Short mmCIF file of C-alpha atoms and ligand atoms in Angstrom, two decimals:
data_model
loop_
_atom_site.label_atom_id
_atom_site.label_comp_id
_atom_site.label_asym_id
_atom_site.label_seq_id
_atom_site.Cartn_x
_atom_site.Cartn_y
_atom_site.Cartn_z
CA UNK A 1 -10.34 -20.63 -26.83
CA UNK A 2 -12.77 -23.45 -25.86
CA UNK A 3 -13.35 -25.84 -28.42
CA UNK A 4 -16.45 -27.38 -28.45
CA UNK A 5 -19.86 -26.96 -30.59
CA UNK A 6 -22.30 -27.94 -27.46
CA UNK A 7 -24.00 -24.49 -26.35
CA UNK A 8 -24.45 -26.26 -23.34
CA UNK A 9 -21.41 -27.04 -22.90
CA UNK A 10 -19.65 -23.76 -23.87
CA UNK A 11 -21.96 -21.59 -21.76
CA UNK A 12 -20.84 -23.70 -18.56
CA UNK A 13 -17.27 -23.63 -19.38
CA UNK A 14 -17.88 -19.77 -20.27
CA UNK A 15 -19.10 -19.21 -16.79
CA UNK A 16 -16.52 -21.32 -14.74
CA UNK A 17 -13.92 -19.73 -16.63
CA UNK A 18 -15.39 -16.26 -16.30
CA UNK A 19 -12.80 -14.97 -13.34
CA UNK A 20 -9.73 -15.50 -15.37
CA UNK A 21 -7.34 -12.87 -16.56
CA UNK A 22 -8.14 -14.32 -20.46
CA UNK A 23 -10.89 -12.96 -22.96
CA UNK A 24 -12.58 -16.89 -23.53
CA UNK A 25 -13.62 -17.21 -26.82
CA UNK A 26 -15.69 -20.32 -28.57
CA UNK A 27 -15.64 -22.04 -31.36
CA UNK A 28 -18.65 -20.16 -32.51
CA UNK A 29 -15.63 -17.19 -33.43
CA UNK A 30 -14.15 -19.74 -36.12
CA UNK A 31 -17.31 -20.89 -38.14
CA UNK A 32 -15.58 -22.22 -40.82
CA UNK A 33 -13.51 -24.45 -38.39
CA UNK A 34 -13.43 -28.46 -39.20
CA UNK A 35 -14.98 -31.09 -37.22
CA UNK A 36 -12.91 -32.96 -35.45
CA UNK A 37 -13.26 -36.84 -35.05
CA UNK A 38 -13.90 -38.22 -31.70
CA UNK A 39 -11.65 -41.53 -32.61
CA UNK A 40 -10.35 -42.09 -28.95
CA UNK A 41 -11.77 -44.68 -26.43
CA UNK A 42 -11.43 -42.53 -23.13
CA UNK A 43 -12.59 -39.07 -22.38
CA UNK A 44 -9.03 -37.84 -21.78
CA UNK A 45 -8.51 -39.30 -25.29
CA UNK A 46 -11.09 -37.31 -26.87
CA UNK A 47 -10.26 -34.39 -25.16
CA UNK A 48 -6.62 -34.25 -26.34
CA UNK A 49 -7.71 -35.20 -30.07
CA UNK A 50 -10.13 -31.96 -29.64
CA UNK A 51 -8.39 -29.30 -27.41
CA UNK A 52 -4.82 -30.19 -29.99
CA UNK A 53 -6.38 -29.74 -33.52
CA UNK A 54 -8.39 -26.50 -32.41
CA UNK A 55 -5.27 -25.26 -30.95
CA UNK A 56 -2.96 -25.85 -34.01
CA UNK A 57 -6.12 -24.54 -35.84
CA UNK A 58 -6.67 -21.32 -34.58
CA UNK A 59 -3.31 -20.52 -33.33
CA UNK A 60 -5.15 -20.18 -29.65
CA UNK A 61 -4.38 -21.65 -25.96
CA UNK A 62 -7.16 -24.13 -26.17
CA UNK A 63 -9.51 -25.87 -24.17
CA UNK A 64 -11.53 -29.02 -24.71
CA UNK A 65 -14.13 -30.61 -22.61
CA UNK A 66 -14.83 -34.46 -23.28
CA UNK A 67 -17.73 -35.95 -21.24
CA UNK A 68 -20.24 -38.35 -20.81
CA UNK A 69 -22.67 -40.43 -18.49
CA UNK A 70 -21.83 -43.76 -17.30
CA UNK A 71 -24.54 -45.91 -16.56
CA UNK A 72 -23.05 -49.11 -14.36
CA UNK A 73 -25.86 -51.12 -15.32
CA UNK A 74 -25.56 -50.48 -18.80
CA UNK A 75 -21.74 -51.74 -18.49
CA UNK A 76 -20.53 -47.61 -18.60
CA UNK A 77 -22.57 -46.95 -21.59
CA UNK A 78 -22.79 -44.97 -22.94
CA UNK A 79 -19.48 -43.38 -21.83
CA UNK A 80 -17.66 -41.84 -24.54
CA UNK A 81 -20.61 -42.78 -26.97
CA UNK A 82 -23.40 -39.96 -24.80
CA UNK A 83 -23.85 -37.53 -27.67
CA UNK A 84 -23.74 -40.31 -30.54
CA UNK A 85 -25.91 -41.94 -28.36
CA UNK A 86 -29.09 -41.13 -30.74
CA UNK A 87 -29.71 -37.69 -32.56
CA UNK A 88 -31.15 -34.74 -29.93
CA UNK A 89 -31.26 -34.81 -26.00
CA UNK A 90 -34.79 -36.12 -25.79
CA UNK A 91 -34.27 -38.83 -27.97
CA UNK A 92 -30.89 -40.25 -25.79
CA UNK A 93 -32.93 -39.38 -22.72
CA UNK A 94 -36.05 -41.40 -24.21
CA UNK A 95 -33.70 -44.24 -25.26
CA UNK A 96 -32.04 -44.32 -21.93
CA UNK A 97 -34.86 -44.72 -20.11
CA UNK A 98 -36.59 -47.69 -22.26
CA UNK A 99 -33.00 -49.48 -21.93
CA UNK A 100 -33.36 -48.78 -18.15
CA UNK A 101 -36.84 -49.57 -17.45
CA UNK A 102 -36.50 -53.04 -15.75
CA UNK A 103 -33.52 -52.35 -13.48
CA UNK A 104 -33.95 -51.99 -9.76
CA UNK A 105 -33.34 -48.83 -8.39
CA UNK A 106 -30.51 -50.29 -6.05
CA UNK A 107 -28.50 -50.93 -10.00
CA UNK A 108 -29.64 -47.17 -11.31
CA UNK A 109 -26.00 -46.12 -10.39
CA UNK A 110 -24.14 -43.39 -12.78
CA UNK A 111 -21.95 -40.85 -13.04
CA UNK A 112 -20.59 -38.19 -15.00
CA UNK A 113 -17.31 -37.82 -16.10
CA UNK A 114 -15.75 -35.08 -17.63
CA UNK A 115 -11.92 -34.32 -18.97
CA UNK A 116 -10.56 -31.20 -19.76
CA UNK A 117 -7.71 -30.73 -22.38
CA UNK A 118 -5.41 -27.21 -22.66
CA UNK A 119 -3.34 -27.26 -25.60
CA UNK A 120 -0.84 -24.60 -27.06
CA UNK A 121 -0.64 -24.41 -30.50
CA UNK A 122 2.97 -25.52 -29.76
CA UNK A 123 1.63 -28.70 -29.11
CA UNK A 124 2.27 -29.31 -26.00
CA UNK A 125 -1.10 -30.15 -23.76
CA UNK A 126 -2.19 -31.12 -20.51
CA UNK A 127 -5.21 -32.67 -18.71
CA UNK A 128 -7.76 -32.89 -15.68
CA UNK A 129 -10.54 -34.55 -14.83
CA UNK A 130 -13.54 -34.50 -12.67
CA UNK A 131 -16.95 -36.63 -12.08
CA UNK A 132 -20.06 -36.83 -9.99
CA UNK A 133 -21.47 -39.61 -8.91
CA UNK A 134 -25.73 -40.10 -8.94
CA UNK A 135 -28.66 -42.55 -10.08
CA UNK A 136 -30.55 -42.51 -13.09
CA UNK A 137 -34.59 -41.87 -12.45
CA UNK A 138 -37.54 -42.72 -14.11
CA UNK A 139 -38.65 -39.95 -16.09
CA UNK A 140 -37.70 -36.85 -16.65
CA UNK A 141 -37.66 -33.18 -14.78
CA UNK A 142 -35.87 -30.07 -14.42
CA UNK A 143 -35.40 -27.64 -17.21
CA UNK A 144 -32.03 -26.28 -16.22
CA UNK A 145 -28.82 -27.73 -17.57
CA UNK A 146 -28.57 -29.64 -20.67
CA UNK A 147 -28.32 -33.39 -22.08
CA UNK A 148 -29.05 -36.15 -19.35
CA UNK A 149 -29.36 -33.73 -16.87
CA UNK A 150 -33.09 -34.30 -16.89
CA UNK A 151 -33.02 -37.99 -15.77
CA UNK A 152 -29.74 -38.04 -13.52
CA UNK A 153 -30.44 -37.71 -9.64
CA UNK A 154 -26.95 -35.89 -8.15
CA UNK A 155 -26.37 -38.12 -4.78
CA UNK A 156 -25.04 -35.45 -3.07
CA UNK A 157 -28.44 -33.29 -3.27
CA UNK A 158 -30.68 -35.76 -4.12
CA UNK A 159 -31.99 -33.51 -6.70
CA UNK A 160 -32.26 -33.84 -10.29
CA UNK A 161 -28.90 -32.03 -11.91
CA UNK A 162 -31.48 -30.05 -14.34
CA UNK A 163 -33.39 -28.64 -10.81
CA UNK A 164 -29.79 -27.27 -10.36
CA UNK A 165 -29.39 -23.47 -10.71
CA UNK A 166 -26.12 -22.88 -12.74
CA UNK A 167 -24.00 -21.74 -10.30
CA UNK A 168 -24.90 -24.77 -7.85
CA UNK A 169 -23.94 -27.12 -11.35
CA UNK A 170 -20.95 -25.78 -11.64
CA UNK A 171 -19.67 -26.04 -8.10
CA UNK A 172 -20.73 -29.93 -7.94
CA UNK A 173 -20.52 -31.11 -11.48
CA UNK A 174 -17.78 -33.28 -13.60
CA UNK A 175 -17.59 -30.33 -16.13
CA UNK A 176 -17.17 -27.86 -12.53
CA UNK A 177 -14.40 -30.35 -10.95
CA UNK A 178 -12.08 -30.85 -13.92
CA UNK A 179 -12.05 -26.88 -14.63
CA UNK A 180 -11.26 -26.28 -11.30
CA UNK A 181 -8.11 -27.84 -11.45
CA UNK A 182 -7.29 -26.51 -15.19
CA UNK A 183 -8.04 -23.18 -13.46
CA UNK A 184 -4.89 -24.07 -11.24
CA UNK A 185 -2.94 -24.67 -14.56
CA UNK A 186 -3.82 -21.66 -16.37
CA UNK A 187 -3.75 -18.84 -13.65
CA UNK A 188 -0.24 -18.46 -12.97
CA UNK A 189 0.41 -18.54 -16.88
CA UNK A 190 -0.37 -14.68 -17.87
CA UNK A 191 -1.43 -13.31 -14.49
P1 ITT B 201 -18.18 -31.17 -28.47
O1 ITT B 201 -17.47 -32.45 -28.83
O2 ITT B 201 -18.28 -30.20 -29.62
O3 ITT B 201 -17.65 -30.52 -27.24
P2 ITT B 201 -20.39 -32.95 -27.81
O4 ITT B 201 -21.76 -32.73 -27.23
O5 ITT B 201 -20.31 -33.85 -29.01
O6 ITT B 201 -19.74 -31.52 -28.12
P3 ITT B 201 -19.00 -34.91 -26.19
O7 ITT B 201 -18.58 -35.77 -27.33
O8 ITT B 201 -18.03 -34.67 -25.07
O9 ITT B 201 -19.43 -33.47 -26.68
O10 ITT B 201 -20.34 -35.55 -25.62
C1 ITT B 201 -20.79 -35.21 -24.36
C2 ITT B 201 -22.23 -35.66 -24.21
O11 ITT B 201 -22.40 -36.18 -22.88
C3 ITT B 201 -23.18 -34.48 -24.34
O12 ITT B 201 -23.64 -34.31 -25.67
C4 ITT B 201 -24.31 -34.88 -23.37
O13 ITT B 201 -25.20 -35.74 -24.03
C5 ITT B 201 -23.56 -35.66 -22.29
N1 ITT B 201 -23.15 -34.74 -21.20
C6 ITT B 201 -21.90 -34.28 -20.93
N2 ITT B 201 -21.91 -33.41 -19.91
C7 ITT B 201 -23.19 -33.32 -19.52
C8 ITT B 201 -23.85 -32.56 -18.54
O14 ITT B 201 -23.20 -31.69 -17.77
N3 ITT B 201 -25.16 -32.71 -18.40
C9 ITT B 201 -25.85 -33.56 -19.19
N4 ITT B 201 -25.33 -34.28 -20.17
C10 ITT B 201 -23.99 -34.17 -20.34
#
């Protein structure tokens, strides 16, 4: 099961998860399931709070992704505060922007981190993470992708991670890293 209510989130995971031996089902299955505080101060936190109530929830092997963008000179805001950030994705990317508008480009550095939880409803859970590092631009472009992808240059191709196909995303990306090496974890399990 992959806990999360982000659609962009949960069609990503969908798709990196897509070769395992497990029918992956979202959160969307259980509408009636609770929200779940986000009362940790680290992703791997978060993602343990999230991937450990769903699990004992729904009686499912569970997954939880919890991510963010850390902007260094912002002092790693807004970290594990990116979706509380302000209310919709052009609104955090608008805000972003006005908070970054007098910084140099040499200080635009940022990353993404993401940590992945898999919980049995036993309790018992484990963790991975992965990031990618980039600089945060001046406006926004790329359609692709979803939350800051618009404004956050990937180093590594130079290209905005919203110019990103989905399959070139989720090779690179945070989200892409840390499910790699949950993929490790949960293969030999039922195969
Ligand atoms: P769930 O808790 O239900 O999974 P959420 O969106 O609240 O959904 P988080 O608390 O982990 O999840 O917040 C992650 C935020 O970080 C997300 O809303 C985006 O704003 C940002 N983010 C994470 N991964 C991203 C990515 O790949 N591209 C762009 N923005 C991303």
């Amino acid at each position: 099961m992959i806990a999360t209510k982000n659609a962009g989130k949960a069609k990503e995971m969908a798709e990196i998860l897509s070769d395992l031996p497990y029918e992956v089902v979202s959160l969307s299955a259980y509408p009636d399931a609770p929200d779940v505080e986000e009362t940790g101060s680290t992703f791997v936190e978060n993602a343990i709070i999230k991937a450990t109530a769903y699990a004992q929830y729904t009686g499912e092997l569970t997954l939880a992704d919890d991510s963010g963008l850390e902007v260094d000179a912002l002092g790693g805001a807004p970290g594990v505060y990116s979706s509380r950030f302000a209310p919709s994705d052009p609104e955090r990317i608008a805000k972003l922007l006005d908070l970054m508008k007098d910084v140099p480009d040499k200080d635009r550095t940022a990353r993404f981190k993401c940590a992945v939880a898999i919980a049995e409803p036993t309790g018992s859970v484990r963790t991975c993470e992965g990031k990618i590092e980039g600089t945060i631009a001046r406006d926004a472009r790329g359609s692709n992708g979803f939350g800051y992808d618009p404004v956050f240059v990937v180093t590594e191709t130079g290209r905005r991670m919203a110019e990103l196909e989905s399959g070139e995303k989720n090779s690179i990306s945070h989200r892409g890293r840390a499910l790699a090496e949950a993929i490790k974890i949960l293969r030999p399990c039922r195969v």
